[in-house]
Coordinates of C-alpha atoms (C1' of nucleotides) in Angstrom, one line a residue:
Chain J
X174 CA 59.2 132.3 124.2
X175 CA 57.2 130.7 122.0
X176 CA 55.2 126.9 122.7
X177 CA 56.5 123.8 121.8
X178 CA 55.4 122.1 118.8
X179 CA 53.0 119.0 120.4
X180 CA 53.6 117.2 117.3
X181 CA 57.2 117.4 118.4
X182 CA 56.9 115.3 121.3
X183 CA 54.0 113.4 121.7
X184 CA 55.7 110.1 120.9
X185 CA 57.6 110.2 123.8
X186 CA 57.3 107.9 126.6
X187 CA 56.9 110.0 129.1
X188 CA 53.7 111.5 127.4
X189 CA 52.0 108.0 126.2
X190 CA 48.3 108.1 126.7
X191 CA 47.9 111.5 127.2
X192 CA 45.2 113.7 125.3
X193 CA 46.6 116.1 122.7
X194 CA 44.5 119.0 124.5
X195 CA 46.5 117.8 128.2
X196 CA 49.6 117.6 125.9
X197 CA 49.5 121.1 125.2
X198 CA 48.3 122.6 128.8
X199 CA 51.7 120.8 130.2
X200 CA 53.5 122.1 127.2
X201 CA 52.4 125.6 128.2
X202 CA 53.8 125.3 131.6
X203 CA 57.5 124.3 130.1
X204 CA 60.2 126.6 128.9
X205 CA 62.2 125.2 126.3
X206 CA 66.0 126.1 127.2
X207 CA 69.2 126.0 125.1
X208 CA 72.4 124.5 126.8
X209 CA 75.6 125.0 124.7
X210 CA 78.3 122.4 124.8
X211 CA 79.8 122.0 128.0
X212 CA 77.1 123.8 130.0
X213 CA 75.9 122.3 133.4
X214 CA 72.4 122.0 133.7
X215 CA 72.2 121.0 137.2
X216 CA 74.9 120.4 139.9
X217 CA 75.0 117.1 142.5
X218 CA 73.3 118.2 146.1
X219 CA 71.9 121.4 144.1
X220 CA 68.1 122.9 145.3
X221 CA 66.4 120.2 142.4
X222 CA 64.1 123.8 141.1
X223 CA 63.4 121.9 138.0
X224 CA 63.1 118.7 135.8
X225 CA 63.6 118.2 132.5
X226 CA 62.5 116.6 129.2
X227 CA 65.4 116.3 126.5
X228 CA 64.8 117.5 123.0
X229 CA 67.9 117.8 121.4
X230 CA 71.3 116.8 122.2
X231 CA 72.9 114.3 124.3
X232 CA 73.9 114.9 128.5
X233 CA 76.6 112.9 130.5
X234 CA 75.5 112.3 133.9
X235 CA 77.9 111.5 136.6
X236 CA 78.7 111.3 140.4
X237 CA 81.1 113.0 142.1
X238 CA 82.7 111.0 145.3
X239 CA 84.1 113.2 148.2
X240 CA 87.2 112.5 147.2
X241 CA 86.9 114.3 143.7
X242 CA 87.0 110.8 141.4
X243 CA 84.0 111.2 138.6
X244 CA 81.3 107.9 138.1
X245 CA 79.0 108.4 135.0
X246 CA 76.0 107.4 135.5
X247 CA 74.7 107.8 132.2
X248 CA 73.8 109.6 129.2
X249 CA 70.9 111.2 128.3
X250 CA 69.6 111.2 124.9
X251 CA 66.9 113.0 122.9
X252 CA 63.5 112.2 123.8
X253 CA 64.6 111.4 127.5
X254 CA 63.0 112.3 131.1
X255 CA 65.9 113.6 133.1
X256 CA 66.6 115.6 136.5
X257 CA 63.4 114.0 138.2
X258 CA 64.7 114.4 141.5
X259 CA 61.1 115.3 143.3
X260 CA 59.6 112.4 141.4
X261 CA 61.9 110.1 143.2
X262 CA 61.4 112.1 147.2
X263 CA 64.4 114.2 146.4
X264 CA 64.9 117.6 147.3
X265 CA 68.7 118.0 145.8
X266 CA 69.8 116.6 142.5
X267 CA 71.8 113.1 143.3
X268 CA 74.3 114.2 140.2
X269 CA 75.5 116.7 137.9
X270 CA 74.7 117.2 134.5
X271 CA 76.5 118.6 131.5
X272 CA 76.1 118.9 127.7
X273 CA 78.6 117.2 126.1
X274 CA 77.3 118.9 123.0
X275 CA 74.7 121.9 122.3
X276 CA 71.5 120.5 123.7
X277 CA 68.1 122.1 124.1
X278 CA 65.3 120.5 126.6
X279 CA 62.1 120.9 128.1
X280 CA 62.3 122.8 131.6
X281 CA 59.3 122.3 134.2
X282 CA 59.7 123.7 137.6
X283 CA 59.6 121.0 140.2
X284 CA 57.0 122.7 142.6
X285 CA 54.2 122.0 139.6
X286 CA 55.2 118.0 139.1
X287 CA 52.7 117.2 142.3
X288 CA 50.1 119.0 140.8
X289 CA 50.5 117.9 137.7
X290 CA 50.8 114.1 138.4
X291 CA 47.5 114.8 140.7
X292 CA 46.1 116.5 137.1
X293 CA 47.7 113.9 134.5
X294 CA 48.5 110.5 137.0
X295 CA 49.6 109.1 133.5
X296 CA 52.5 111.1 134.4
X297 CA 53.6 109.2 137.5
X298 CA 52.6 105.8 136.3
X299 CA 54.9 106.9 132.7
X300 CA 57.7 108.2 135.2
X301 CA 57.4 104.8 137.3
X302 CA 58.1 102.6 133.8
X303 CA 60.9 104.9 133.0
X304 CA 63.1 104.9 137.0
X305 CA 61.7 101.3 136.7
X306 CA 64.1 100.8 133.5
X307 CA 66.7 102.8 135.1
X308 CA 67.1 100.5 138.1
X309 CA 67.1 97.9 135.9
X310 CA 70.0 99.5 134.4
X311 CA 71.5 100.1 137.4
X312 CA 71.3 96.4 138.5
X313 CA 72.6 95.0 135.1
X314 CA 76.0 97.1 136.4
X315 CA 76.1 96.2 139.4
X316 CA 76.0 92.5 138.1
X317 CA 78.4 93.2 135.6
X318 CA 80.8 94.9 137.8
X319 CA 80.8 92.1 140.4
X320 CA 81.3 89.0 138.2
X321 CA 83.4 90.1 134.8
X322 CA 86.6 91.1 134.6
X323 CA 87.4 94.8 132.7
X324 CA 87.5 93.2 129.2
X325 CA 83.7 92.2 128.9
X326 CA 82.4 94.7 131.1
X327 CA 84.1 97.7 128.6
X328 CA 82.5 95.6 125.7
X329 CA 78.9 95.7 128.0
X330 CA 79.4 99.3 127.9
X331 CA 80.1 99.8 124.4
X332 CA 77.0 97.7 123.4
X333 CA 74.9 99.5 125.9
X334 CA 76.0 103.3 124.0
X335 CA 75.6 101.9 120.8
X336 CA 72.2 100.8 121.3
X337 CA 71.2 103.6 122.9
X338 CA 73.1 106.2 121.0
X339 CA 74.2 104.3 118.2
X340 CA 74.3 105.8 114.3
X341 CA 74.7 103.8 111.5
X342 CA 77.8 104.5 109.7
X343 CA 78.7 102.4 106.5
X344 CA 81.4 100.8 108.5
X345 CA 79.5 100.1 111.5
X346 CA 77.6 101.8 114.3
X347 CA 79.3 105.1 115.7
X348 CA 78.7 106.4 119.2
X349 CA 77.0 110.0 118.0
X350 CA 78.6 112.0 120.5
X351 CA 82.2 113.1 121.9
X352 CA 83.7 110.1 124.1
X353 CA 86.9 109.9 125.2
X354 CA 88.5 106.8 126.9
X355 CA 88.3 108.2 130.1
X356 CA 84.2 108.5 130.3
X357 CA 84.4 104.6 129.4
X358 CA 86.8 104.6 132.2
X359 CA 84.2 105.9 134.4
X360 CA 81.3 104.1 132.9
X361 CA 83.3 100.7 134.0
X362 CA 85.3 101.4 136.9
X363 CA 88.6 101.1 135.5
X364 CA 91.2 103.6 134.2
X365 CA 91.7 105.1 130.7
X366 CA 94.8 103.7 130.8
X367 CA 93.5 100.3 131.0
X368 CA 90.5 101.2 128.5
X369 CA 92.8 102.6 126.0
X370 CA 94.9 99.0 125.6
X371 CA 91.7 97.2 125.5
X372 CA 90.5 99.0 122.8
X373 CA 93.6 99.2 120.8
X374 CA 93.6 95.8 120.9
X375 CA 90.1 95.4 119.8
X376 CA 91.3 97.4 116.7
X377 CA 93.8 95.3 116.0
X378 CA 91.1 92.8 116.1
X379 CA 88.9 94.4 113.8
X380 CA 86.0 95.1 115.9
X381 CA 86.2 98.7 116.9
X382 CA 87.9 101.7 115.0
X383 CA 88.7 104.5 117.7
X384 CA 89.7 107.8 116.9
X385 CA 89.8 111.3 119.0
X386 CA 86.7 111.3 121.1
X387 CA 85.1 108.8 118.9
X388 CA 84.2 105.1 119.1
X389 CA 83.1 103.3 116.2
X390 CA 81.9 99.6 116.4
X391 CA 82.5 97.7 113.3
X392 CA 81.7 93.7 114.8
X393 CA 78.8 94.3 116.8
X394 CA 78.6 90.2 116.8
X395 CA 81.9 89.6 117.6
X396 CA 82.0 92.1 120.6
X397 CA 78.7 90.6 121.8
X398 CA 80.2 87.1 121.5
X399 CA 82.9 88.8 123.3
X400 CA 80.8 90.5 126.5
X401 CA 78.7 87.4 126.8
X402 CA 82.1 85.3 128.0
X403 CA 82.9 84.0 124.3
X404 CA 86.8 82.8 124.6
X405 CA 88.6 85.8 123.8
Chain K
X127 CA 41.6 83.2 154.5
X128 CA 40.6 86.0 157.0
X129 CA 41.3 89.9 155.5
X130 CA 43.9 91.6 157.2
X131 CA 43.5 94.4 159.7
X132 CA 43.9 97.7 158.1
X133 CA 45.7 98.6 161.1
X134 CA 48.5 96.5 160.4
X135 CA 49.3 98.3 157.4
X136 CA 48.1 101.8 157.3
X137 CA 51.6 103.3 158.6
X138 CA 53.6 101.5 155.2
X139 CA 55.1 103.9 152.8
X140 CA 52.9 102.7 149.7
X141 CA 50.0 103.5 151.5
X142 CA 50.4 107.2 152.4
X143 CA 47.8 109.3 151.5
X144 CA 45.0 106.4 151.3
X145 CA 41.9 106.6 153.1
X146 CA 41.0 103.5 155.3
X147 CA 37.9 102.7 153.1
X148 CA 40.0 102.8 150.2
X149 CA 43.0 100.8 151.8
X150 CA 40.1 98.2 152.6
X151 CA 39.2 98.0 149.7
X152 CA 43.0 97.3 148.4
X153 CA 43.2 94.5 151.4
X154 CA 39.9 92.8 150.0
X155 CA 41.9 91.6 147.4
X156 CA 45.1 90.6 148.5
X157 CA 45.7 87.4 149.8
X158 CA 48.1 86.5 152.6
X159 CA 50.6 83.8 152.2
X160 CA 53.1 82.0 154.5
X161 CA 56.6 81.6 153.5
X162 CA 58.9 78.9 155.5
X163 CA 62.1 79.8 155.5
X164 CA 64.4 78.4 152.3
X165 CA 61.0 78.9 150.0
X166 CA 61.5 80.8 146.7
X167 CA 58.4 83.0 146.8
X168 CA 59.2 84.2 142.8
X169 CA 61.5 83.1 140.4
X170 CA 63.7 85.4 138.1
X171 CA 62.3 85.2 134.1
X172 CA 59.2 83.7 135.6
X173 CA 55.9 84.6 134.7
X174 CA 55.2 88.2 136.9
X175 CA 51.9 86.9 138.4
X176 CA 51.8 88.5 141.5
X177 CA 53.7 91.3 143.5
X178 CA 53.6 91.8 147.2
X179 CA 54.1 93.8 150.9
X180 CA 56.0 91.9 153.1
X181 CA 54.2 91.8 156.5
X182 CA 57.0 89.8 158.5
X183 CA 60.5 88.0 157.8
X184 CA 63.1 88.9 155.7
X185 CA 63.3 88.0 151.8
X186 CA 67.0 87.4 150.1
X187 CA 66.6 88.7 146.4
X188 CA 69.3 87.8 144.2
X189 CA 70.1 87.8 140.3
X190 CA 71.8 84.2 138.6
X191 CA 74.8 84.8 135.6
X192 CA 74.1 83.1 133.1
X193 CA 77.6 81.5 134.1
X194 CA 75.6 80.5 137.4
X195 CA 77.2 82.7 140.0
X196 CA 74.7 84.5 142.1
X197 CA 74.5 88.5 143.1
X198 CA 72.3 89.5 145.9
X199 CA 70.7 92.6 144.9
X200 CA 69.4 93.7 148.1
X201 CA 67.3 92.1 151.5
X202 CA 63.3 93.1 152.2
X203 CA 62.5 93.9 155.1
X204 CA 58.9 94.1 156.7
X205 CA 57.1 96.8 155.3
X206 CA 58.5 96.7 152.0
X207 CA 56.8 96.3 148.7
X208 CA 58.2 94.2 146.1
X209 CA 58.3 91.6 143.0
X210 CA 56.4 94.9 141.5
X211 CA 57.5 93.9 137.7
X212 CA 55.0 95.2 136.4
X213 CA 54.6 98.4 137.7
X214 CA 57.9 99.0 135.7
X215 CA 56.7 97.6 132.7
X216 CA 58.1 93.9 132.6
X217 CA 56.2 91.2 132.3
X218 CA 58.8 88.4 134.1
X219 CA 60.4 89.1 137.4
X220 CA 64.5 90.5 137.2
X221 CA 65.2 88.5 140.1
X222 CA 64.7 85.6 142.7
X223 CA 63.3 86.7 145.8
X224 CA 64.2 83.7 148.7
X225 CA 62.3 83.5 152.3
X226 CA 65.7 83.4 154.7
X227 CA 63.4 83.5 157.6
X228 CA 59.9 82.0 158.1
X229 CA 58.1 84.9 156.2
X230 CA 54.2 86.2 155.5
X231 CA 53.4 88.4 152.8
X232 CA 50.1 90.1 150.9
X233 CA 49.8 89.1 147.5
X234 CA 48.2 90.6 144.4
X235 CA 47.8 89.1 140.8
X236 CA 49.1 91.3 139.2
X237 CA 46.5 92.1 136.5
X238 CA 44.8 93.5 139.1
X239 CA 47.8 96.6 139.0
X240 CA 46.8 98.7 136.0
X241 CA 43.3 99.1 137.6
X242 CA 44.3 99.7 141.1
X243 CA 46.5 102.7 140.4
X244 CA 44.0 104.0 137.7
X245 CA 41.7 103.9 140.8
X246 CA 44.2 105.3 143.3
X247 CA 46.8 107.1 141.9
X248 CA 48.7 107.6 144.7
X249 CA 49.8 104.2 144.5
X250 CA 51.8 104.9 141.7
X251 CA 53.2 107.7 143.1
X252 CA 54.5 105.8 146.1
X253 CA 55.6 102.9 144.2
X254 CA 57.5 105.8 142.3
X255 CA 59.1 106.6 145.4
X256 CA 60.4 103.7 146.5
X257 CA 61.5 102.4 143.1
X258 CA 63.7 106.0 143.1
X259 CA 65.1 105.1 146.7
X260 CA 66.3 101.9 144.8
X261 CA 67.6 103.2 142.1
X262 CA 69.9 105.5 144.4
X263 CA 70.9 102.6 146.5
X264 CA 71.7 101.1 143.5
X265 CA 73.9 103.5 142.1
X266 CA 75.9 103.8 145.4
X267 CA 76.6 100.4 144.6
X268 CA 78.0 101.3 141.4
X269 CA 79.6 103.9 142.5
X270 CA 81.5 101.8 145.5
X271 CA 82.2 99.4 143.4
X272 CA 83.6 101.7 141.0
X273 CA 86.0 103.6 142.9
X274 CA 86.6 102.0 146.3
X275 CA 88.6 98.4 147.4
X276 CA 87.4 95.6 149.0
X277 CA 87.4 96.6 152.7
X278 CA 85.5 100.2 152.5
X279 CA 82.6 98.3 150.3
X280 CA 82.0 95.6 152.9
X281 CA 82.1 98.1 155.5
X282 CA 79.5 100.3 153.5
X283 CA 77.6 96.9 152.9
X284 CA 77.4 96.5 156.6
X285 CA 76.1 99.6 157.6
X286 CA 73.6 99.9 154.8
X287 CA 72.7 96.4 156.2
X288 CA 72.2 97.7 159.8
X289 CA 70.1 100.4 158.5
X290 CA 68.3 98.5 157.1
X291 CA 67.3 95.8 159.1
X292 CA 69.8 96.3 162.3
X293 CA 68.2 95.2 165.7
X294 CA 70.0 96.9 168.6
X295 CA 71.4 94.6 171.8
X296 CA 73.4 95.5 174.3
X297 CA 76.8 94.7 172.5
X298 CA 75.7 97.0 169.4
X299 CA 73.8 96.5 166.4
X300 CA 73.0 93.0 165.3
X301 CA 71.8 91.7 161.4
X302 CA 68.6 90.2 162.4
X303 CA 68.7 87.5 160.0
X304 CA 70.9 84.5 158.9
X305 CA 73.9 86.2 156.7
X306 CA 77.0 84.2 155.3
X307 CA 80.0 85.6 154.5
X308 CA 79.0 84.5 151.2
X309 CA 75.9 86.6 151.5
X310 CA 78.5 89.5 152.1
X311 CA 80.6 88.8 149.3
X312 CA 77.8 88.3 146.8
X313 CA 76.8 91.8 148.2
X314 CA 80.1 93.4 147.3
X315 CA 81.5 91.9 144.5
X316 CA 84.3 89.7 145.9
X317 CA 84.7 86.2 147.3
X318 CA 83.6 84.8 150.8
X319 CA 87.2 84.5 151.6
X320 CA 88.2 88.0 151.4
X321 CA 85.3 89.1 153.3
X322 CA 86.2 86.7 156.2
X323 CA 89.7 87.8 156.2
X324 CA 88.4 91.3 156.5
X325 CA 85.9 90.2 159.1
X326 CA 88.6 88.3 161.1
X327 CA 90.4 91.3 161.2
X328 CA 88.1 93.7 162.5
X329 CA 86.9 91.2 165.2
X330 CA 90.1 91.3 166.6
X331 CA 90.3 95.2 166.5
X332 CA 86.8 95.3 168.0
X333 CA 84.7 96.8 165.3
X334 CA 82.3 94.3 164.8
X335 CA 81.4 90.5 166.4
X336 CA 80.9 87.6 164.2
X337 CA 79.5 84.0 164.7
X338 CA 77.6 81.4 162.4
X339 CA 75.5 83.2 159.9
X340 CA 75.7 86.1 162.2
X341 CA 77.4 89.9 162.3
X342 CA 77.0 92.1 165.1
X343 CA 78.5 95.4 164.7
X344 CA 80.3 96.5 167.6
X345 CA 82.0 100.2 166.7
X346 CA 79.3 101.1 164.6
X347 CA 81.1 104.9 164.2
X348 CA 84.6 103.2 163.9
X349 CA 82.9 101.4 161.2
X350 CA 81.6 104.4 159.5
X351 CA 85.3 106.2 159.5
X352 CA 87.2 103.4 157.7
X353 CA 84.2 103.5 154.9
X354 CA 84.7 107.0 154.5
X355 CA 87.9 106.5 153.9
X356 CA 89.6 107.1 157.1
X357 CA 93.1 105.5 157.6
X358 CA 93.0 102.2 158.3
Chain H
dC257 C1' 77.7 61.9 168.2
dG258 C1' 78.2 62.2 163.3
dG259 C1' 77.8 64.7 159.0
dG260 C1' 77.6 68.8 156.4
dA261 C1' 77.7 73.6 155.9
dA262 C1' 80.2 77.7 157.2
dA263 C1' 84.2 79.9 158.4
dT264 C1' 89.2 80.5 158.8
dT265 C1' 93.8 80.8 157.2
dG266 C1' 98.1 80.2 154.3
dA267 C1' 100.6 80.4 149.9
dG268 C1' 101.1 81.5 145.2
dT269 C1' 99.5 83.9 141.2
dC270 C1' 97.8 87.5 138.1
dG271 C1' 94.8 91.2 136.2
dG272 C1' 94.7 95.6 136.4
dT273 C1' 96.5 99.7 138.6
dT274 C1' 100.1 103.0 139.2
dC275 C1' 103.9 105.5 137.7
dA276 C1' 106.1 107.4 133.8
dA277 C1' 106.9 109.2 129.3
dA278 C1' 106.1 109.9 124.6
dA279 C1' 103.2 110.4 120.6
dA280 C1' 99.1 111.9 118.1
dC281 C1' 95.5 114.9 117.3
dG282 C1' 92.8 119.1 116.5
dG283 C1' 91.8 123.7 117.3
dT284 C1' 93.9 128.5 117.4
dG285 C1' 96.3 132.4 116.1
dG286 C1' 100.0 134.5 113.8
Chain O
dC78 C1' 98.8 127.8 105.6
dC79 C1' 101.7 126.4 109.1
dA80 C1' 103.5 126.3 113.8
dC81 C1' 102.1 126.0 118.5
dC82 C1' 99.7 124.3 122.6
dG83 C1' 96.7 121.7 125.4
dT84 C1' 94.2 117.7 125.5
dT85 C1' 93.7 113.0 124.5
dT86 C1' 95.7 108.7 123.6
dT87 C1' 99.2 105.2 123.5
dT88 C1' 102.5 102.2 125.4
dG89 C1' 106.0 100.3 128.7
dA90 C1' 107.5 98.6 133.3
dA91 C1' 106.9 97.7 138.0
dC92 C1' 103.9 96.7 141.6
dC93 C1' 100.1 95.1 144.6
dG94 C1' 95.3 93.9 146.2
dA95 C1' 92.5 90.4 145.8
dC96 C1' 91.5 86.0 143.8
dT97 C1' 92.5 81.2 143.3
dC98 C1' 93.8 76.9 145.2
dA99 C1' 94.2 74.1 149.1
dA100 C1' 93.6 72.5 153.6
dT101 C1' 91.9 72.6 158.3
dT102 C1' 88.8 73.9 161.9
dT103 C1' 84.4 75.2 163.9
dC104 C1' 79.8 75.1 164.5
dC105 C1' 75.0 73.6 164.2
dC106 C1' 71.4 70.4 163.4
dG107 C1' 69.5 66.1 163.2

DNA sequence: CGGGAAATTGAGTCGGTTCAAAAACGGTGG
DNA sequence: CCACCGTTTTTGAACCGACTCAATTTCCCG
């Protein structure tokens, strides 16, 4: 199994101010792992035996509530810390993950993160910045959840995607992975059904063109406009 | 302005893992400042100057729309850190953080962060760990909110609440500060009338005890079936 | 004892869910 | 290349939980 290119990663976040020489000793301690599309690369309440850097590829991450419903929590994107369960005073994984498309990432086993944050405390404080955004995240939903009705908080979510897994199309900005109605659904707390006329009305509109698994904004002003409380 | 006694502190999470010199040396530089009860002790998109250990009262932190309704994103309790903006890379403060009870907490600038964790690292790491506790409590939240009705989330608000900061009496467990049932709807994502209708009915089948800015959870097991889901 | 905040309670309304069915799409195998 | 099949999406109709609107009561503090 050969090393990781350091030149491959050092731009990311989570390795910001490190030396290239203690880039490459924590490099040598990863395995760099391939999960196919579909794939689960950990499971809710799981032993948490590893965390994970993503290289390639994108990950839905979602709850599951004793009663079997599904609550993505988010998606993971290239270039992201994920799985940090022992960072956070975990022992189990609080969610499952799976690869909504062939992904490869970085795989550390979780025993080494307190030596290496005791080694590299860059580590922890770059960790801190990224749960810190996270919960920030997190709170924006909650917000969202309690004082907007389904309309604007779909639009939130749509915005949120784009920006952070937006591609530029010539018509617009495209969601670069598989979506289907139903993950919007559980992104927002409401039902596909519900999701589904929302968006075909929206493409009536003009702002959005759907299609299979695929979301493509073509307003991104207008369905700002329209998440920010704009009259409808 | 007399330094606090190291004993006063030295069992608080962030803490852990400092010697008493060093934690001496951290008190040095804190100041401790007096909060009467209805003060704001940080204002949201204000200036992150300082962040804080609350040594005594209870703090009310909340987020404003910018349509002015308010969501309360959680109570401190003694003990707790917060206001720690920067520690998670902003440079303003996410939220408003009220005194709801007479209230005395230590106080950093926080300039002084980036060299206290470069000098003790296992502040970061700490930090890390509560920031990750939030983050789950947050995305219970989202995850109520997402898939259960109105009753199951008050009654998961209150027992997160007595958890939190319940004080036992002989009837049960009591809130030990001044809630509304506004507090509880701003809490939960629905209006102060709902939530006294809910209250209202479970006073009269026992569960809990209510009173002026006051809940006192009677059943607290009784409580804990109907947010599981049990039949109501 | 008066004034204001907090809480209670009723009635009417509606956004979004639930239930139901059909249509569209894309991959697969003959 | 085309027909088939499972998944995804669309759309209609009925229903209901919670909100809104409105009024009254209770309680605490000054």
């Amino acid at each position: 199994m050969a090393s990781v290119d350091r030149t491959l990663v050092a731009d990311l976040p989570l390795f910001a101010g490190l030396a290239p020489e203690q880039l490459d000793e924590l490099l040598r301690e990863a395995q760099s792992v391939r999960y196919p599309k579909g794939m689960t690369v950990f499971q809710q309440d799981a032993e948490a035996h590893s965390f994970f850097v993503l290289l390639h590829g994108h990950l839905r991450v979602y709850k599951l509530t004793p009663d079997g419903q599904q609550v993505v929590v988010r998606f993971v994107s290239a270039g992201e810390v994920f799985g940090v369960a022992m960072a956070i005073g975990r022992t189990t994984y609080p969610a499952t993950a799976v690869a909504v498309v062939d992904s490869i990432a970085l795989v550390w086993p979780s025993v080494a993160w307190p030596r290496l944050i005791a080694k590299h405390p860059t580590l922890a404080v770059n960790t801190l910045q990224t749960v810190g955004s996270r919960l920030q995240d997190a709170h924006a939903r909650v917000v969202e959840m309690s004082t907007e009705q389904v309309e604007r908080r779909i639009a939130h979510a749509l915005l949120r995607l784009a920006q952070q897994s937006g591609r530029k199309v010539e018509a617009g900005v495209e969601i670069d992975f598989p979506i289907s109605r139903q993950d919007v659904a559980e992104m927002t707390g409401t039902t596909l059904h519900t999701v589904s006329r929302v968006l075909s009305a929206w493409e009536d509109r003009g702002f959005v063109a759907g299609g299979r698994q695929k979301i493509t904004i073509l307003e991104p002003h207008r369905l700002f406009v329209l998440a920010e409380g704009g009259l409808p």
